[in-house]
PDB file of C-alpha atoms in Angstrom:
ATOM      1  CA  MET A   1     -35.011  18.913 -12.640  1.00 40.00           C
ATOM      2  CA  SER A   2     -37.414  21.801 -10.774  1.00 41.00           C
ATOM      3  CA  GLY A   3     -36.773  24.884  -9.016  1.00 39.00           C
ATOM      4  CA  THR A   4     -36.800  23.726  -5.526  1.00 40.00           C
ATOM      5  CA  LEU A   5     -33.813  21.900  -5.406  1.00 38.00           C
ATOM      6  CA  ILE A   6     -30.542  23.146  -3.890  1.00 37.00           C
ATOM      7  CA  VAL A   7     -27.264  21.222  -3.939  1.00 37.00           C
ATOM      8  CA  ARG A   8     -24.441  21.229  -3.233  1.00 38.00           C
ATOM      9  CA  ARG A   9     -21.732  19.505  -4.696  1.00 38.00           C
ATOM     10  CA  MET A  10     -18.316  18.963  -3.607  1.00 37.00           C
ATOM     11  CA  SER A  11     -16.588  15.450  -3.146  1.00 36.00           C
ATOM     12  CA  SER A  12     -13.297  15.583  -0.406  1.00 38.00           C
ATOM     13  CA  GLY A  13      -9.583  14.290  -0.440  1.00 39.00           C
ATOM     14  CA  GLN A  14      -9.509  12.038   2.414  1.00 44.00           C
ATOM     15  CA  ALA A  15     -10.160   8.662   1.239  1.00 42.00           C
ATOM     16  CA  HIS A  16     -11.461   6.638   4.575  1.00 50.00           C
ATOM     17  CA  ASN A  17     -14.946   8.216   3.483  1.00 55.00           C
ATOM     18  CA  VAL A  18     -14.725   8.506  -0.017  1.00 52.00           C
ATOM     19  CA  HIS A  19     -16.439   6.111  -0.857  1.00 75.00           C
ATOM     20  CA  VAL A  20     -19.441   6.966   0.833  1.00 87.00           C
ATOM     21  CA  ARG A  21     -21.735   9.210  -0.058  1.00 92.00           C
ATOM     22  CA  VAL A  22     -24.350  11.308   2.278  1.00 94.00           C
ATOM     23  CA  LEU A  23     -26.804  13.838   1.394  1.00 96.00           C
ATOM     24  CA  VAL A  24     -27.084  16.245   4.193  1.00 97.00           C
ATOM     25  CA  VAL A  25     -31.233  17.706   4.444  1.00 97.00           C
ATOM     26  CA  GLU A  26     -31.200  21.220   6.595  1.00 95.00           C
ATOM     27  CA  ASP A  27     -33.401  24.027   6.092  1.00 94.00           C
ATOM     28  CA  HIS A  28     -31.094  25.746   8.310  1.00 94.00           C
ATOM     29  CA  VAL A  29     -28.763  27.235   5.497  1.00 95.00           C
ATOM     30  CA  ALA A  30     -26.275  28.175   7.646  1.00 95.00           C
ATOM     31  CA  LEU A  31     -25.812  25.030   9.514  1.00 94.00           C
ATOM     32  CA  ALA A  32     -26.245  22.449   6.488  1.00 95.00           C
ATOM     33  CA  ASN A  33     -23.641  24.322   4.652  1.00 96.00           C
ATOM     34  CA  ARG A  34     -21.910  23.674   7.950  1.00 95.00           C
ATOM     35  CA  ILE A  35     -22.226  19.920   8.446  1.00 95.00           C
ATOM     36  CA  GLY A  36     -21.718  19.816   4.690  1.00 95.00           C
ATOM     37  CA  GLU A  37     -18.614  21.410   4.703  1.00 94.00           C
ATOM     38  CA  GLY A  38     -17.341  19.536   8.220  1.00 94.00           C
ATOM     39  CA  LEU A  39     -18.179  16.046   6.504  1.00 94.00           C
ATOM     40  CA  ARG A  40     -16.283  17.020   3.260  1.00 93.00           C
ATOM     41  CA  ASP A  41     -13.300  17.943   5.247  1.00 92.00           C
ATOM     42  CA  ALA A  42     -13.799  14.123   6.859  1.00 92.00           C
ATOM     43  CA  GLY A  43     -13.562  12.549   3.526  1.00 90.00           C
ATOM     44  CA  PHE A  44     -16.607  12.336   2.486  1.00 92.00           C
ATOM     45  CA  ALA A  45     -18.819  12.418  -0.407  1.00 91.00           C
ATOM     46  CA  VAL A  46     -21.202  15.551  -0.081  1.00 94.00           C
ATOM     47  CA  ASP A  47     -24.400  17.352  -0.918  1.00 95.00           C
ATOM     48  CA  VAL A  48     -27.055  19.523   0.877  1.00 96.00           C
ATOM     49  CA  VAL A  49     -30.488  20.450   0.035  1.00 96.00           C
ATOM     50  CA  TYR A  50     -32.649  22.773   2.403  1.00 96.00           C
ATOM     51  CA  ASP A  51     -36.191  21.436   2.266  1.00 95.00           C
ATOM     52  CA  GLY A  52     -37.683  18.105   2.318  1.00 94.00           C
ATOM     53  CA  ALA A  53     -38.918  18.042  -1.445  1.00 94.00           C
ATOM     54  CA  ALA A  54     -35.163  18.801  -2.884  1.00 95.00           C
ATOM     55  CA  ALA A  55     -34.397  15.993  -0.513  1.00 95.00           C
ATOM     56  CA  LEU A  56     -36.914  13.484  -2.116  1.00 94.00           C
ATOM     57  CA  GLU A  57     -36.154  14.609  -6.300  1.00 93.00           C
ATOM     58  CA  SER A  58     -32.036  14.431  -4.987  1.00 93.00           C
ATOM     59  CA  THR A  59     -32.357  10.476  -4.116  1.00 92.00           C
ATOM     60  CA  THR A  60     -34.372   9.802  -7.286  1.00 89.00           C
ATOM     61  CA  VAL A  61     -31.140  10.653  -8.951  1.00 88.00           C
ATOM     62  CA  THR A  62     -28.593   9.549  -6.839  1.00 88.00           C
ATOM     63  CA  ASP A  63     -27.684   6.016  -4.573  1.00 86.00           C
ATOM     64  CA  TYR A  64     -26.826   7.932  -0.900  1.00 91.00           C
ATOM     65  CA  ASP A  65     -25.012   5.320   1.899  1.00 92.00           C
ATOM     66  CA  VAL A  66     -26.352   7.690   4.088  1.00 94.00           C
ATOM     67  CA  VAL A  67     -29.315  10.658   4.420  1.00 96.00           C
ATOM     68  CA  VAL A  68     -28.504  12.683   7.351  1.00 97.00           C
ATOM     69  CA  LEU A  69     -32.100  14.390   7.882  1.00 95.00           C
ATOM     70  CA  ASP A  70     -33.871  16.594   9.674  1.00 94.00           C
ATOM     71  CA  ARG A  71     -37.002  16.268  11.062  1.00 90.00           C
ATOM     72  CA  ASP A  72     -38.901  19.829  10.692  1.00 89.00           C
ATOM     73  CA  LEU A  73     -38.351  20.694   7.012  1.00 91.00           C
ATOM     74  CA  PRO A  74     -40.396  23.198   4.534  1.00 87.00           C
ATOM     75  CA  ALA A  75     -42.475  21.716   1.631  1.00 89.00           C
ATOM     76  CA  VAL A  76     -42.480  17.919   2.744  1.00 92.00           C
ATOM     77  CA  HIS A  77     -41.987  17.674   6.373  1.00 92.00           C
ATOM     78  CA  GLY A  78     -39.227  14.964   7.157  1.00 92.00           C
ATOM     79  CA  ASP A  79     -41.249  11.972   8.730  1.00 92.00           C
ATOM     80  CA  ARG A  80     -42.787  12.229   5.455  1.00 94.00           C
ATOM     81  CA  VAL A  81     -38.861  12.217   3.689  1.00 94.00           C
ATOM     82  CA  CYS A  82     -38.315   9.438   6.074  1.00 93.00           C
ATOM     83  CA  ARG A  83     -41.411   7.157   5.785  1.00 91.00           C
ATOM     84  CA  ARG A  84     -41.004   7.904   1.669  1.00 92.00           C
ATOM     85  CA  LEU A  85     -37.483   6.755   1.152  1.00 92.00           C
ATOM     86  CA  VAL A  86     -38.287   3.874   3.632  1.00 89.00           C
ATOM     87  CA  ARG A  87     -41.711   2.435   1.582  1.00 87.00           C
ATOM     88  CA  GLY A  88     -39.787   3.164  -1.873  1.00 86.00           C
ATOM     89  CA  GLY A  89     -36.898   0.447  -1.003  1.00 83.00           C
ATOM     90  CA  SER A  90     -34.100   3.213  -0.524  1.00 86.00           C
ATOM     91  CA  PRO A  91     -31.201   1.185   0.006  1.00 86.00           C
ATOM     92  CA  SER A  92     -29.591   4.613   1.797  1.00 91.00           C
ATOM     93  CA  ARG A  93     -29.492   4.469   5.493  1.00 93.00           C
ATOM     94  CA  ILE A  94     -31.063   7.241   7.428  1.00 94.00           C
ATOM     95  CA  LEU A  95     -29.967   9.108  10.213  1.00 95.00           C
ATOM     96  CA  MET A  96     -32.213  11.605  11.996  1.00 92.00           C
ATOM     97  CA  LEU A  97     -31.357  15.145  13.337  1.00 89.00           C
ATOM     98  CA  THR A  98     -33.632  17.571  15.097  1.00 82.00           C
ATOM     99  CA  ALA A  99     -33.678  19.529  17.965  1.00 82.00           C
ATOM    100  CA  ALA A 100     -36.974  17.599  20.009  1.00 74.00           C
ATOM    101  CA  THR A 101     -34.892  15.281  21.940  1.00 68.00           C
ATOM    102  CA  ASP A 102     -37.297  13.258  24.159  1.00 79.00           C
ATOM    103  CA  VAL A 103     -37.292  10.170  24.006  1.00 84.00           C
ATOM    104  CA  GLU A 104     -40.882   9.682  22.544  1.00 83.00           C
ATOM    105  CA  ASP A 105     -39.728  12.076  19.048  1.00 79.00           C
ATOM    106  CA  ARG A 106     -36.746  10.010  19.141  1.00 79.00           C
ATOM    107  CA  VAL A 107     -38.612   6.127  19.419  1.00 83.00           C
ATOM    108  CA  ASP A 108     -40.825   8.090  16.842  1.00 83.00           C
ATOM    109  CA  GLY A 109     -38.528   8.387  14.644  1.00 79.00           C
ATOM    110  CA  LEU A 110     -36.793   5.086  14.467  1.00 84.00           C
ATOM    111  CA  GLU A 111     -40.529   3.947  14.235  1.00 85.00           C
ATOM    112  CA  LEU A 112     -40.781   5.740  11.082  1.00 84.00           C
ATOM    113  CA  GLY A 113     -37.895   3.937   9.468  1.00 87.00           C
ATOM    114  CA  ALA A 114     -34.776   6.186  10.500  1.00 90.00           C
ATOM    115  CA  ASP A 115     -31.505   3.871  11.167  1.00 91.00           C
ATOM    116  CA  ASP A 116     -30.685   6.370  14.171  1.00 92.00           C
ATOM    117  CA  TYR A 117     -31.260   9.527  15.558  1.00 90.00           C
ATOM    118  CA  LEU A 118     -29.146  12.367  16.590  1.00 90.00           C
ATOM    119  CA  GLY A 119     -30.214  15.210  18.943  1.00 88.00           C
ATOM    120  CA  LYS A 120     -29.003  18.872  18.412  1.00 87.00           C
ATOM    121  CA  PRO A 121     -26.655  20.117  19.497  1.00 88.00           C
ATOM    122  CA  PHE A 122     -24.503  17.229  18.943  1.00 90.00           C
ATOM    123  CA  ALA A 123     -21.092  16.795  19.019  1.00 92.00           C
ATOM    124  CA  PHE A 124     -20.310  16.783  15.088  1.00 94.00           C
ATOM    125  CA  GLN A 125     -17.056  14.172  15.980  1.00 94.00           C
ATOM    126  CA  GLU A 126     -20.137  12.066  17.065  1.00 94.00           C
ATOM    127  CA  LEU A 127     -22.106  13.202  13.630  1.00 95.00           C
ATOM    128  CA  ILE A 128     -18.981  11.746  11.861  1.00 95.00           C
ATOM    129  CA  ALA A 129     -18.192   8.157  13.744  1.00 94.00           C
ATOM    130  CA  ARG A 130     -22.360   7.791  13.288  1.00 94.00           C
ATOM    131  CA  ILE A 131     -22.552   7.926   9.329  1.00 95.00           C
ATOM    132  CA  ARG A 132     -19.433   5.831   9.397  1.00 93.00           C
ATOM    133  CA  ALA A 133     -21.027   3.266  11.227  1.00 92.00           C
ATOM    134  CA  LEU A 134     -24.330   3.703   8.870  1.00 92.00           C
ATOM    135  CA  GLY A 135     -22.081   3.776   6.335  1.00 88.00           C
ATOM    136  CA  ARG A 136     -20.225   0.464   6.929  1.00 85.00           C
ATOM    137  CA  ARG A 137     -23.734  -1.366   6.511  1.00 77.00           C
ATOM    138  CA  LYS A 138     -24.601  -2.846   3.421  1.00 62.00           C
ATOM    139  CA  PRO A 139     -27.973  -1.901   1.983  1.00 59.00           C
ATOM    140  CA  GLY A 140     -30.530  -4.434   2.461  1.00 54.00           C
ATOM    141  CA  SER A 141     -33.318  -5.882   0.870  1.00 54.00           C
ATOM    142  CA  PRO A 142     -36.433  -4.270   2.184  1.00 58.00           C
ATOM    143  CA  ALA A 143     -37.924  -5.888   5.185  1.00 60.00           C
ATOM    144  CA  VAL A 144     -41.115  -6.108   2.732  1.00 67.00           C
ATOM    145  CA  VAL A 145     -41.553  -6.574  -1.222  1.00 72.00           C
ATOM    146  CA  GLN A 146     -44.585  -5.600  -2.784  1.00 76.00           C
ATOM    147  CA  ARG A 147     -44.938  -6.194  -6.494  1.00 80.00           C
ATOM    148  CA  GLY A 148     -49.062  -5.503  -8.110  1.00 86.00           C
ATOM    149  CA  ASP A 149     -51.089  -7.408  -5.429  1.00 88.00           C
ATOM    150  CA  LEU A 150     -48.084  -9.824  -4.342  1.00 84.00           C
ATOM    151  CA  VAL A 151     -46.494  -9.354  -1.008  1.00 81.00           C
ATOM    152  CA  VAL A 152     -43.701 -10.778   0.164  1.00 76.00           C
ATOM    153  CA  ASP A 153     -43.005 -10.288   4.148  1.00 70.00           C
ATOM    154  CA  ARG A 154     -39.341 -11.017   4.750  1.00 63.00           C
ATOM    155  CA  ALA A 155     -39.691 -10.241   8.445  1.00 59.00           C
ATOM    156  CA  ARG A 156     -42.090 -12.269   9.001  1.00 63.00           C
ATOM    157  CA  HIS A 157     -41.397 -14.975   6.329  1.00 68.00           C
ATOM    158  CA  ARG A 158     -44.748 -14.809   4.938  1.00 73.00           C
ATOM    159  CA  ALA A 159     -46.100 -14.518   1.485  1.00 79.00           C
ATOM    160  CA  SER A 160     -49.480 -13.851   0.065  1.00 83.00           C
ATOM    161  CA  ARG A 161     -51.207 -12.921  -2.938  1.00 86.00           C
ATOM    162  CA  ALA A 162     -54.356 -10.536  -3.454  1.00 88.00           C
ATOM    163  CA  GLY A 163     -54.414 -11.024   0.451  1.00 84.00           C
ATOM    164  CA  ASN A 164     -54.124 -14.597  -0.215  1.00 85.00           C
ATOM    165  CA  PRO A 165     -51.699 -16.230   1.923  1.00 83.00           C
ATOM    166  CA  PHE A 166     -49.277 -18.624   0.572  1.00 76.00           C
ATOM    167  CA  SER A 167     -48.903 -20.333   3.419  1.00 68.00           C
ATOM    168  CA  ASN A 168     -50.439 -24.309   2.225  1.00 70.00           C
ATOM    169  CA  THR A 169     -49.175 -23.826  -1.116  1.00 72.00           C
ATOM    170  CA  VAL A 170     -45.616 -23.851  -0.764  1.00 74.00           C
ATOM    171  CA  ALA A 171     -45.781 -26.859   1.924  1.00 78.00           C
ATOM    172  CA  VAL A 172     -47.050 -28.636  -1.018  1.00 81.00           C
ATOM    173  CA  THR A 173     -44.650 -27.602  -3.260  1.00 83.00           C
ATOM    174  CA  VAL A 174     -41.704 -28.111  -1.252  1.00 84.00           C
ATOM    175  CA  LEU A 175     -44.044 -31.789  -0.400  1.00 87.00           C
ATOM    176  CA  ARG A 176     -43.844 -32.386  -3.407  1.00 88.00           C
ATOM    177  CA  LEU A 177     -40.437 -31.005  -4.111  1.00 88.00           C
ATOM    178  CA  ARG A 178     -38.959 -33.330  -1.619  1.00 88.00           C
ATOM    179  CA  ARG A 179     -40.279 -36.291  -3.188  1.00 90.00           C
ATOM    180  CA  LYS A 180     -38.277 -35.642  -6.620  1.00 89.00           C
ATOM    181  CA  LEU A 181     -35.143 -35.257  -4.760  1.00 90.00           C
ATOM    182  CA  GLY A 182     -35.806 -38.521  -2.669  1.00 89.00           C
ATOM    183  CA  ASP A 183     -33.338 -39.321   0.035  1.00 89.00           C
ATOM    184  CA  PRO A 184     -31.301 -38.648   1.242  1.00 88.00           C
ATOM    185  CA  PRO A 185     -33.650 -35.482   2.297  1.00 85.00           C
ATOM    186  CA  LEU A 186     -32.420 -32.237   1.268  1.00 86.00           C
ATOM    187  CA  ILE A 187     -34.373 -29.745   2.395  1.00 85.00           C
ATOM    188  CA  GLU A 188     -35.243 -28.743   6.264  1.00 83.00           C
ATOM    189  CA  THR A 189     -37.887 -27.348   7.903  1.00 83.00           C
ATOM    190  CA  VAL A 190     -37.195 -24.738   9.851  1.00 76.00           C
ATOM    191  CA  ALA A 191     -39.947 -24.351  12.554  1.00 72.00           C
ATOM    192  CA  GLY A 192     -41.344 -20.604  12.788  1.00 64.00           C
ATOM    193  CA  VAL A 193     -39.095 -19.673   9.239  1.00 66.00           C
ATOM    194  CA  GLY A 194     -39.486 -21.982   6.318  1.00 73.00           C
ATOM    195  CA  TYR A 195     -36.999 -24.446   4.675  1.00 75.00           C
ATOM    196  CA  ARG A 196     -33.068 -24.258   3.973  1.00 80.00           C
ATOM    197  CA  LEU A 197     -31.216 -26.662   1.734  1.00 79.00           C
TER     198      LEU A 197
END
């Protein structure tokens, strides 16, 4: 591992949160350590890093349930960290933590792919509640999956290869399958969505 990875690892004893693994990414060392200690006291398994490069490195070796991510980070900005985690298909839920509390800042953070946003200063109990809520969510599949030149957009119900949409190909394939399955019809067309059994 590179020299930029500075992590304090410790699991805590409260059983009701110990299944939630949290990465705290905050460049103010004292604040990061206080957050980490408070979350451990609340029963979370917590790692703490102090810059964006260390966050990216940590997330490659550990699957975190929640990443508490400061936006204004050295080495790699928090926005870039968020984008890379989301585009890389990370199952981690991202809670942006920042002093910028304007509506535009919150919207920007959420548009980057963050799951939640909490402005500084914050009530520690609220941070704990938000992490618990994010930790209860099961990791989902990314909305857009890409392998080579194949792109599947689950949110828009579209697929393409090398930029060519599959819509007609899928319709023809389903038609053939319906013919082979016979009556009663087992495949139903859901308008604007696709098909279901």
